[in-house]
Amino acid sequence: MQKQSKTIYLDHAATTAVDPRVVEAMLPYFNPQYGNASSIYGLGQEAAEAIDEARRTVADILGCQPREVIFTSCGTESDNLALRGVGWARRNLGKGNHIITSPIEHHAVSHTCEHLKKHFGFEITYVPVDKHGLVDPDDVSRAIRDDTILISIIYANNEVGTIEPIAEIGKVARQMGVPFHTDAVQAGGVLSLDVDQLNVDLLSLSAHKFYGPKGVGVLYARKGVPLLPTQTGGAHERNRRAGTENVPYIVGLATALKIAHEELEAHNQRIATLRDRLIAGVLESIVEVELTGHPTNRLPNNASFVFKYIEGEAMLLNLDLAGICASSGSACSSASLEASHVLLALGLPHEVAHGSLRLTLGRENTEEDVDYVLETLPGIVQKLRDMSPLYSN
Ligand code: PLP
């Protein structure tokens, strides 16, 4: 097959193109307004003001105080700061060393939990998920112990798109007096981020998932929640995250989040219609395929499937030749041949989990893009199944 010259990008859960309006807002802070926000002369103060404004913008969207917004270098760092920062601080206060999480977290959370367990003696409890990937708040309630110092549950799953009952879990956590963190990296720009309505104490975001630049994130940390810095140095971010602020990227993050939340309803409606057309089309035109994640309570842009008798990797290569960018499992684990831990936690057998495909829509996608996938994918699946020793029709 000849590689198609056109590209249809259907991997918006992996990353998004930076919105030109965001680039425009960022540019002055590379040059001429390149000052260090810690400097007292005018150039530095211009940078400090730009950061202040960005912090207010983010705080407005989260419904929190600007001082509760910490800028970081990415979603991964935000997750690390929440887990390690609160874990270490509360343990030092003699509150215990037990953390509750789910088996469908992004590696930024799950590997951090495993690291805290292996190298720092923390205990981790994984509450189960059902076949759609939903956490039951009652299971969280039952898992809480006297020595539980933190609960961390993902807001919306990056592989299968299931949206968790965060406000209910947060209510349980609050009743029991345990700080609650949510990894909202996939929810940013798509779902409500109101931290009071969500009953969360800590929330992670990453700009490159909502048409902002890669390499900048946010950790919201509710006032009063103890947090030790994981990176020490200067007094930046009120002593919670040392390092000269990345002014253009912070401005880019705030601009991107503002635009995404202004356009949220119209965007979600349009994208969910395309998603439903894609899901219905795949399920109608291909046999032995299953939608993964919750049938309705899912991110508006996520269409994820498992196809029996084929490997996700082979599908991706063939789709790439056809000009379609997609992913199998999460972008981070797609280089490994291990089945996705998320799909296994949903109860799928290994061999089925290997045939996963995630198509995630975004701003620039059209009905024609969806129709092109629906014309192309059945032939690819059939070709790969015809080559599979496991498949007989
Ligand atoms: N959490 C979730 C749910 C994600 O999807 C990702 C990125 O894919 C991350 C955390 C990590 O964010 P970053 O790429 O900014 O480190």
GROMACS .gro file of C-alpha atoms and ligand atoms in nm:
model
  409
    1MET     CA    1   0.000   0.000   0.000
    2GLN     CA    2   0.126   0.346  -0.099
    3LYS     CA    3   0.135   0.596   0.190
    4GLN     CA    4  -0.144   0.851   0.154
    5SER     CA    5  -0.034   1.211   0.132
    6LYS     CA    6  -0.327   1.342   0.336
    7THR     CA    7  -0.324   1.317   0.715
    8ILE     CA    8  -0.629   1.269   0.932
    9TYR     CA    9  -0.528   1.325   1.291
   10LEU     CA   10  -0.736   1.118   1.529
   11ASP     CA   11  -0.506   1.110   1.830
   12HIS     CA   12  -0.610   1.420   2.024
   13ALA     CA   13  -0.586   1.233   2.355
   14ALA     CA   14  -0.211   1.203   2.286
   15THR     CA   15  -0.165   1.571   2.201
   16THR     CA   16  -0.321   1.858   2.008
   17ALA     CA   17  -0.195   2.123   1.766
   18VAL     CA   18  -0.130   2.457   1.934
   19ASP     CA   19  -0.411   2.702   1.854
   20PRO     CA   20  -0.273   2.996   1.648
   21ARG     CA   21  -0.441   3.236   1.897
   22VAL     CA   22  -0.236   3.070   2.170
   23VAL     CA   23   0.088   3.103   1.972
   24GLU     CA   24   0.011   3.470   1.919
   25ALA     CA   25  -0.041   3.527   2.292
   26MET     CA   26   0.285   3.348   2.373
   27LEU     CA   27   0.517   3.512   2.121
   28PRO     CA   28   0.586   3.846   2.297
   29TYR     CA   29   0.709   3.657   2.605
   30PHE     CA   30   0.994   3.496   2.411
   31ASN     CA   31   1.103   3.837   2.285
   32PRO     CA   32   1.080   4.135   2.355
   33GLN     CA   33   0.915   4.066   2.695
   34TYR     CA   34   1.162   3.799   2.797
   35GLY     CA   35   1.220   3.916   3.154
   36ASN     CA   36   1.265   3.691   3.455
   37ALA     CA   37   0.955   3.727   3.673
   38SER     CA   38   1.174   3.744   3.986
   39SER     CA   39   1.360   4.057   3.867
   40ILE     CA   40   1.254   4.389   4.012
   41TYR     CA   41   1.306   4.610   3.704
   42GLY     CA   42   1.027   4.675   3.456
   43LEU     CA   43   1.105   4.389   3.217
   44GLY     CA   44   1.086   4.140   3.503
   45GLN     CA   45   0.770   4.291   3.642
   46GLU     CA   46   0.600   4.263   3.301
   47ALA     CA   47   0.671   3.892   3.313
   48ALA     CA   48   0.543   3.869   3.671
   49GLU     CA   49   0.222   4.047   3.568
   50ALA     CA   50   0.171   3.810   3.277
   51ILE     CA   51   0.202   3.515   3.517
   52ASP     CA   52  -0.037   3.679   3.763
   53GLU     CA   53  -0.293   3.728   3.491
   54ALA     CA   54  -0.253   3.369   3.370
   55ARG     CA   55  -0.296   3.247   3.727
   56ARG     CA   56  -0.617   3.451   3.765
   57THR     CA   57  -0.751   3.312   3.437
   58VAL     CA   58  -0.690   2.953   3.547
   59ALA     CA   59  -0.830   3.023   3.894
   60ASP     CA   60  -1.151   3.167   3.743
   61ILE     CA   61  -1.207   2.848   3.544
   62LEU     CA   62  -1.132   2.625   3.844
   63GLY     CA   63  -1.337   2.842   4.081
   64CYS     CA   64  -1.043   2.872   4.321
   65GLN     CA   65  -0.803   3.134   4.460
   66PRO     CA   66  -0.511   3.230   4.232
   67ARG     CA   67  -0.267   3.130   4.508
   68GLU     CA   68  -0.402   2.774   4.486
   69VAL     CA   69  -0.276   2.742   4.126
   70ILE     CA   70   0.077   2.603   4.086
   71PHE     CA   71   0.236   2.609   3.740
   72THR     CA   72   0.445   2.301   3.658
   73SER     CA   73   0.632   2.161   3.359
   74CYS     CA   74   0.363   1.907   3.256
   75GLY     CA   75   0.075   1.687   3.369
   76THR     CA   76   0.321   1.422   3.485
   77GLU     CA   77   0.492   1.669   3.716
   78SER     CA   78   0.155   1.786   3.852
   79ASP     CA   79   0.061   1.427   3.936
   80ASN     CA   80   0.401   1.365   4.097
   81LEU     CA   81   0.378   1.683   4.302
   82ALA     CA   82   0.030   1.592   4.426
   83LEU     CA   83   0.116   1.234   4.523
   84ARG     CA   84   0.468   1.281   4.658
   85GLY     CA   85   0.407   1.630   4.795
   86VAL     CA   86   0.097   1.539   4.995
   87GLY     CA   87   0.219   1.184   5.069
   88TRP     CA   88   0.546   1.303   5.223
   89ALA     CA   89   0.392   1.602   5.403
   90ARG     CA   90   0.107   1.411   5.564
   91ARG     CA   91   0.331   1.121   5.660
   92ASN     CA   92   0.568   1.366   5.828
   93LEU     CA   93   0.269   1.492   6.022
   94GLY     CA   94   0.211   1.137   6.149
   95LYS     CA   95  -0.112   1.088   5.952
   96GLY     CA   96  -0.010   0.756   5.798
   97ASN     CA   97   0.124   0.622   5.470
   98HIS     CA   98  -0.175   0.467   5.292
   99ILE     CA   99  -0.285   0.586   4.945
  100ILE     CA  100  -0.599   0.480   4.759
  101THR     CA  101  -0.606   0.485   4.379
  102SER     CA  102  -0.758   0.295   4.085
  103PRO     CA  103  -0.607   0.039   3.848
  104ILE     CA  104  -0.685   0.257   3.544
  105GLU     CA  105  -0.468   0.560   3.622
  106HIS     CA  106  -0.223   0.709   3.376
  107HIS     CA  107   0.134   0.592   3.444
  108ALA     CA  108   0.209   0.940   3.582
  109VAL     CA  109  -0.003   0.835   3.881
  110SER     CA  110   0.031   0.455   3.885
  111HIS     CA  111   0.410   0.448   3.846
  112THR     CA  112   0.441   0.722   4.107
  113CYS     CA  113   0.233   0.515   4.349
  114GLU     CA  114   0.449   0.210   4.279
  115HIS     CA  115   0.763   0.419   4.331
  116LEU     CA  116   0.630   0.552   4.662
  117LYS     CA  117   0.557   0.194   4.765
  118LYS     CA  118   0.888   0.043   4.656
  119HIS     CA  119   1.126   0.317   4.768
  120PHE     CA  120   0.940   0.503   5.042
  121GLY     CA  121   0.735   0.234   5.215
  122PHE     CA  122   0.388   0.367   5.129
  123GLU     CA  123   0.097   0.125   5.110
  124ILE     CA  124  -0.128   0.140   4.806
  125THR     CA  125  -0.485   0.011   4.774
  126TYR     CA  126  -0.634  -0.021   4.426
  127VAL     CA  127  -1.013   0.003   4.430
  128PRO     CA  128  -1.167  -0.205   4.151
  129VAL     CA  129  -1.341  -0.076   3.837
  130ASP     CA  130  -1.638  -0.235   3.660
  131LYS     CA  131  -1.631  -0.356   3.298
  132HIS     CA  132  -1.683   0.003   3.176
  133GLY     CA  133  -1.400   0.133   3.393
  134LEU     CA  134  -1.616   0.300   3.657
  135VAL     CA  135  -1.500   0.335   4.017
  136ASP     CA  136  -1.773   0.286   4.280
  137PRO     CA  137  -1.756   0.559   4.549
  138ASP     CA  138  -1.872   0.296   4.804
  139ASP     CA  139  -1.557   0.095   4.728
  140VAL     CA  140  -1.350   0.405   4.797
  141SER     CA  141  -1.536   0.458   5.124
  142ARG     CA  142  -1.470   0.096   5.229
  143ALA     CA  143  -1.100   0.125   5.142
  144ILE     CA  144  -1.039   0.428   5.366
  145ARG     CA  145  -0.842   0.349   5.682
  146ASP     CA  146  -0.723   0.552   5.980
  147ASP     CA  147  -0.385   0.589   5.813
  148THR     CA  148  -0.513   0.688   5.465
  149ILE     CA  149  -0.340   1.010   5.366
  150LEU     CA  150  -0.450   1.058   5.005
  151ILE     CA  151  -0.699   0.936   4.743
  152SER     CA  152  -0.616   0.979   4.373
  153ILE     CA  153  -0.869   0.887   4.103
  154ILE     CA  154  -0.850   0.989   3.738
  155TYR     CA  155  -1.129   1.225   3.618
  156ALA     CA  156  -1.160   1.085   3.264
  157ASN     CA  157  -0.959   0.790   3.141
  158ASN     CA  158  -0.711   0.858   2.864
  159GLU     CA  159  -0.753   0.521   2.692
  160VAL     CA  160  -1.124   0.440   2.705
  161GLY     CA  161  -1.269   0.782   2.788
  162THR     CA  162  -1.481   0.678   3.088
  163ILE     CA  163  -1.571   0.972   3.313
  164GLU     CA  164  -1.551   0.888   3.685
  165PRO     CA  165  -1.800   1.005   3.951
  166ILE     CA  166  -1.546   1.251   4.090
  167ALA     CA  167  -1.790   1.468   4.288
  168GLU     CA  168  -1.929   1.160   4.468
  169ILE     CA  169  -1.585   1.020   4.543
  170GLY     CA  170  -1.482   1.365   4.664
  171LYS     CA  171  -1.779   1.376   4.897
  172VAL     CA  172  -1.672   1.047   5.054
  173ALA     CA  173  -1.314   1.169   5.089
  174ARG     CA  174  -1.427   1.495   5.249
  175GLN     CA  175  -1.655   1.318   5.498
  176MET     CA  176  -1.358   1.105   5.604
  177GLY     CA  177  -1.114   1.398   5.608
  178VAL     CA  178  -0.881   1.256   5.342
  179PRO     CA  179  -0.734   1.487   5.071
  180PHE     CA  180  -0.856   1.395   4.723
  181HIS     CA  181  -0.653   1.436   4.402
  182THR     CA  182  -0.785   1.392   4.051
  183ASP     CA  183  -0.579   1.363   3.734
  184ALA     CA  184  -0.790   1.586   3.509
  185VAL     CA  185  -0.544   1.593   3.221
  186GLN     CA  186  -0.794   1.449   2.973
  187ALA     CA  187  -1.081   1.653   3.116
  188GLY     CA  188  -0.916   1.994   3.069
  189GLY     CA  189  -1.102   2.203   2.813
  190VAL     CA  190  -1.380   1.943   2.790
  191LEU     CA  191  -1.544   1.891   3.132
  192SER     CA  192  -1.622   2.123   3.422
  193LEU     CA  193  -1.313   2.192   3.632
  194ASP     CA  194  -1.497   2.360   3.921
  195VAL     CA  195  -1.300   2.229   4.216
  196ASP     CA  196  -1.574   2.299   4.470
  197GLN     CA  197  -1.843   2.122   4.270
  198LEU     CA  198  -1.604   1.835   4.215
  199ASN     CA  199  -1.511   1.819   4.586
  200VAL     CA  200  -1.143   1.787   4.499
  201ASP     CA  201  -0.842   1.916   4.692
  202LEU     CA  202  -0.585   1.865   4.418
  203LEU     CA  203  -0.628   1.860   4.040
  204SER     CA  204  -0.374   1.813   3.758
  205LEU     CA  205  -0.389   1.965   3.409
  206SER     CA  206  -0.164   1.967   3.104
  207ALA     CA  207  -0.182   2.238   2.834
  208HIS     CA  208  -0.100   2.021   2.533
  209LYS     CA  209  -0.426   1.830   2.566
  210PHE     CA  210  -0.634   2.145   2.508
  211TYR     CA  211  -0.452   2.312   2.215
  212GLY     CA  212  -0.182   2.468   2.431
  213PRO     CA  213   0.193   2.400   2.422
  214LYS     CA  214   0.361   2.081   2.544
  215GLY     CA  215   0.571   2.113   2.857
  216VAL     CA  216   0.349   2.316   3.088
  217GLY     CA  217   0.090   2.204   3.343
  218VAL     CA  218  -0.105   2.306   3.649
  219LEU     CA  219  -0.153   2.158   3.991
  220TYR     CA  220  -0.442   2.301   4.184
  221ALA     CA  221  -0.377   2.255   4.557
  222ARG     CA  222  -0.650   2.361   4.800
  223LYS     CA  223  -0.537   2.605   5.069
  224GLY     CA  224  -0.451   2.417   5.386
  225VAL     CA  225  -0.360   2.084   5.221
  226PRO     CA  226  -0.003   2.009   5.332
  227LEU     CA  227   0.233   1.986   5.036
  228LEU     CA  228   0.610   1.943   5.036
  229PRO     CA  229   0.788   2.053   4.718
  230THR     CA  230   0.939   1.772   4.510
  231GLN     CA  231   1.179   2.017   4.344
  232THR     CA  232   1.366   2.260   4.567
  233GLY     CA  233   1.557   2.576   4.487
  234GLY     CA  234   1.418   2.929   4.465
  235ALA     CA  235   1.097   3.048   4.625
  236HIS     CA  236   0.892   3.025   4.305
  237GLU     CA  237   0.524   2.929   4.315
  238ARG     CA  238   0.510   3.014   4.687
  239ASN     CA  239   0.783   2.764   4.769
  240ARG     CA  240   0.589   2.475   4.621
  241ARG     CA  241   0.771   2.441   4.287
  242ALA     CA  242   1.118   2.586   4.240
  243GLY     CA  243   1.245   2.693   3.899
  244THR     CA  244   1.230   3.011   3.688
  245GLU     CA  245   0.877   3.038   3.552
  246ASN     CA  246   0.828   2.950   3.186
  247VAL     CA  247   0.643   3.272   3.108
  248PRO     CA  248   0.543   3.215   2.742
  249TYR     CA  249   0.421   2.862   2.818
  250ILE     CA  250   0.226   2.971   3.126
  251VAL     CA  251   0.061   3.245   2.917
  252GLY     CA  252  -0.007   2.981   2.648
  253LEU     CA  253  -0.165   2.743   2.897
  254ALA     CA  254  -0.400   3.008   3.037
  255THR     CA  255  -0.496   3.136   2.691
  256ALA     CA  256  -0.565   2.784   2.567
  257LEU     CA  257  -0.773   2.693   2.872
  258LYS     CA  258  -0.976   3.014   2.843
  259ILE     CA  259  -1.051   2.957   2.475
  260ALA     CA  260  -1.138   2.590   2.533
  261HIS     CA  261  -1.378   2.673   2.815
  262GLU     CA  262  -1.541   2.957   2.621
  263GLU     CA  263  -1.602   2.722   2.329
  264LEU     CA  264  -1.667   2.414   2.540
  265GLU     CA  265  -2.038   2.355   2.479
  266ALA     CA  266  -2.036   2.404   2.102
  267HIS     CA  267  -1.717   2.198   2.071
  268ASN     CA  268  -1.844   1.912   2.284
  269GLN     CA  269  -2.171   1.892   2.096
  270ARG     CA  270  -2.006   1.887   1.754
  271ILE     CA  271  -1.740   1.639   1.854
  272ALA     CA  272  -1.981   1.402   2.031
  273THR     CA  273  -2.192   1.386   1.713
  274LEU     CA  274  -1.882   1.287   1.514
  275ARG     CA  275  -1.784   1.036   1.784
  276ASP     CA  276  -2.127   0.873   1.778
  277ARG     CA  277  -2.118   0.849   1.399
  278LEU     CA  278  -1.774   0.688   1.420
  279ILE     CA  279  -1.872   0.442   1.693
  280ALA     CA  280  -2.197   0.341   1.520
  281GLY     CA  281  -2.020   0.304   1.185
  282VAL     CA  282  -1.743   0.082   1.324
  283LEU     CA  283  -1.984  -0.141   1.517
  284GLU     CA  284  -2.210  -0.176   1.212
  285SER     CA  285  -1.945  -0.247   0.952
  286ILE     CA  286  -1.709  -0.478   1.142
  287VAL     CA  287  -1.782  -0.800   1.331
  288GLU     CA  288  -1.614  -0.920   1.652
  289VAL     CA  289  -1.546  -0.568   1.774
  290GLU     CA  290  -1.638  -0.416   2.108
  291LEU     CA  291  -1.658  -0.057   2.225
  292THR     CA  292  -1.436  -0.009   2.532
  293GLY     CA  293  -1.520   0.225   2.816
  294HIS     CA  294  -1.861   0.346   2.925
  295PRO     CA  295  -2.125   0.350   2.648
  296THR     CA  296  -2.254   0.699   2.736
  297ASN     CA  297  -2.058   0.840   3.027
  298ARG     CA  298  -1.746   0.899   2.820
  299LEU     CA  299  -1.537   1.185   2.685
  300PRO     CA  300  -1.707   1.346   2.384
  301ASN     CA  301  -1.404   1.284   2.163
  302ASN     CA  302  -1.321   0.924   2.253
  303ALA     CA  303  -1.404   0.623   2.033
  304SER     CA  304  -1.209   0.322   2.155
  305PHE     CA  305  -1.247  -0.040   2.058
  306VAL     CA  306  -1.101  -0.387   2.079
  307PHE     CA  307  -1.095  -0.600   1.764
  308LYS     CA  308  -1.061  -0.974   1.808
  309TYR     CA  309  -0.789  -1.173   1.630
  310ILE     CA  310  -0.562  -0.878   1.546
  311GLU     CA  311  -0.284  -0.674   1.699
  312GLY     CA  312  -0.338  -0.305   1.762
  313GLU     CA  313   0.014  -0.228   1.641
  314ALA     CA  314  -0.053  -0.381   1.300
  315MET     CA  315  -0.374  -0.178   1.273
  316LEU     CA  316  -0.184   0.141   1.356
  317LEU     CA  317   0.078   0.079   1.086
  318ASN     CA  318  -0.188   0.015   0.824
  319LEU     CA  319  -0.390   0.317   0.932
  320ASP     CA  320  -0.075   0.528   0.911
  321LEU     CA  321  -0.023   0.414   0.551
  322ALA     CA  322  -0.378   0.526   0.486
  323GLY     CA  323  -0.296   0.867   0.637
  324ILE     CA  324  -0.479   0.814   0.967
  325CYS     CA  325  -0.302   0.888   1.297
  326ALA     CA  326  -0.445   0.676   1.579
  327SER     CA  327  -0.321   0.493   1.883
  328SER     CA  328  -0.351   0.163   2.061
  329GLY     CA  329  -0.353   0.162   2.439
  330SER     CA  330  -0.199   0.485   2.566
  331ALA     CA  331   0.060   0.680   2.370
  332CYS     CA  332   0.316   0.614   2.643
  333SER     CA  333   0.277   0.237   2.633
  334SER     CA  334   0.235   0.205   2.258
  335ALA     CA  335   0.606   0.141   2.212
  336SER     CA  336   0.583  -0.167   2.435
  337LEU     CA  337   0.403  -0.484   2.341
  338GLU     CA  338   0.244  -0.525   2.683
  339ALA     CA  339  -0.134  -0.523   2.686
  340SER     CA  340  -0.281  -0.206   2.831
  341HIS     CA  341  -0.323  -0.218   3.210
  342VAL     CA  342  -0.647  -0.024   3.167
  343LEU     CA  343  -0.805  -0.280   2.935
  344LEU     CA  344  -0.692  -0.567   3.158
  345ALA     CA  345  -0.847  -0.392   3.461
  346LEU     CA  346  -1.175  -0.374   3.267
  347GLY     CA  347  -1.163  -0.756   3.260
  348LEU     CA  348  -1.064  -0.806   2.896
  349PRO     CA  349  -0.849  -1.113   2.825
  350HIS     CA  350  -0.488  -1.042   2.720
  351GLU     CA  351  -0.534  -1.153   2.362
  352VAL     CA  352  -0.838  -0.928   2.315
  353ALA     CA  353  -0.674  -0.631   2.489
  354HIS     CA  354  -0.392  -0.656   2.234
  355GLY     CA  355  -0.636  -0.564   1.956
  356SER     CA  356  -0.717  -0.218   2.090
  357LEU     CA  357  -0.763   0.097   1.887
  358ARG     CA  358  -0.822   0.447   2.020
  359LEU     CA  359  -0.954   0.719   1.788
  360THR     CA  360  -0.980   1.059   1.955
  361LEU     CA  361  -1.139   1.346   1.766
  362GLY     CA  362  -1.056   1.714   1.786
  363ARG     CA  363  -1.134   2.063   1.661
  364GLU     CA  364  -1.015   2.019   1.305
  365ASN     CA  365  -1.194   1.688   1.236
  366THR     CA  366  -1.492   1.677   1.002
  367GLU     CA  367  -1.767   1.435   0.897
  368GLU     CA  368  -1.555   1.356   0.590
  369ASP     CA  369  -1.271   1.243   0.817
  370VAL     CA  370  -1.506   1.007   0.999
  371ASP     CA  371  -1.643   0.873   0.671
  372TYR     CA  372  -1.291   0.816   0.541
  373VAL     CA  373  -1.208   0.608   0.852
  374LEU     CA  374  -1.528   0.412   0.807
  375GLU     CA  375  -1.436   0.342   0.443
  376THR     CA  376  -1.080   0.243   0.529
  377LEU     CA  377  -1.087   0.055   0.860
  378PRO     CA  378  -1.304  -0.249   0.765
  379GLY     CA  379  -1.064  -0.343   0.483
  380ILE     CA  380  -0.761  -0.315   0.713
  381VAL     CA  381  -0.925  -0.528   0.983
  382GLN     CA  382  -1.027  -0.792   0.727
  383LYS     CA  383  -0.679  -0.804   0.573
  384LEU     CA  384  -0.515  -0.852   0.913
  385ARG     CA  385  -0.766  -1.115   1.020
  386ASP     CA  386  -0.710  -1.305   0.695
  387MET     CA  387  -0.342  -1.322   0.792
  388SER     CA  388  -0.417  -1.437   1.148
  389PRO     CA  389  -0.387  -1.808   1.230
  390LEU     CA  390  -0.649  -1.758   1.505
  391TYR     CA  391  -0.917  -1.630   1.271
  392SER     CA  392  -1.145  -1.846   1.057
  393ASN     CA  393  -1.457  -1.716   0.888
  394PLP     N1  394  -0.245   1.202   3.289
  394PLP     C1  395  -0.320   1.167   3.185
  394PLP     C2  396  -0.459   1.115   3.207
  394PLP     C3  397  -0.271   1.179   3.053
  394PLP     O1  398  -0.346   1.144   2.951
  394PLP     C4  399  -0.139   1.228   3.037
  394PLP     C5  400  -0.079   1.236   2.902
  394PLP     O2  401  -0.108   1.157   2.815
  394PLP     C6  402  -0.066   1.266   3.150
  394PLP     C7  403  -0.122   1.252   3.275
  394PLP     C8  404   0.072   1.321   3.139
  394PLP     O3  405   0.070   1.455   3.094
  394PLP     P1  406   0.202   1.519   3.029
  394PLP     O4  407   0.211   1.460   2.891
  394PLP     O5  408   0.177   1.666   3.025
  394PLP     O6  409   0.315   1.483   3.116
   0.00000   0.00000   0.00000
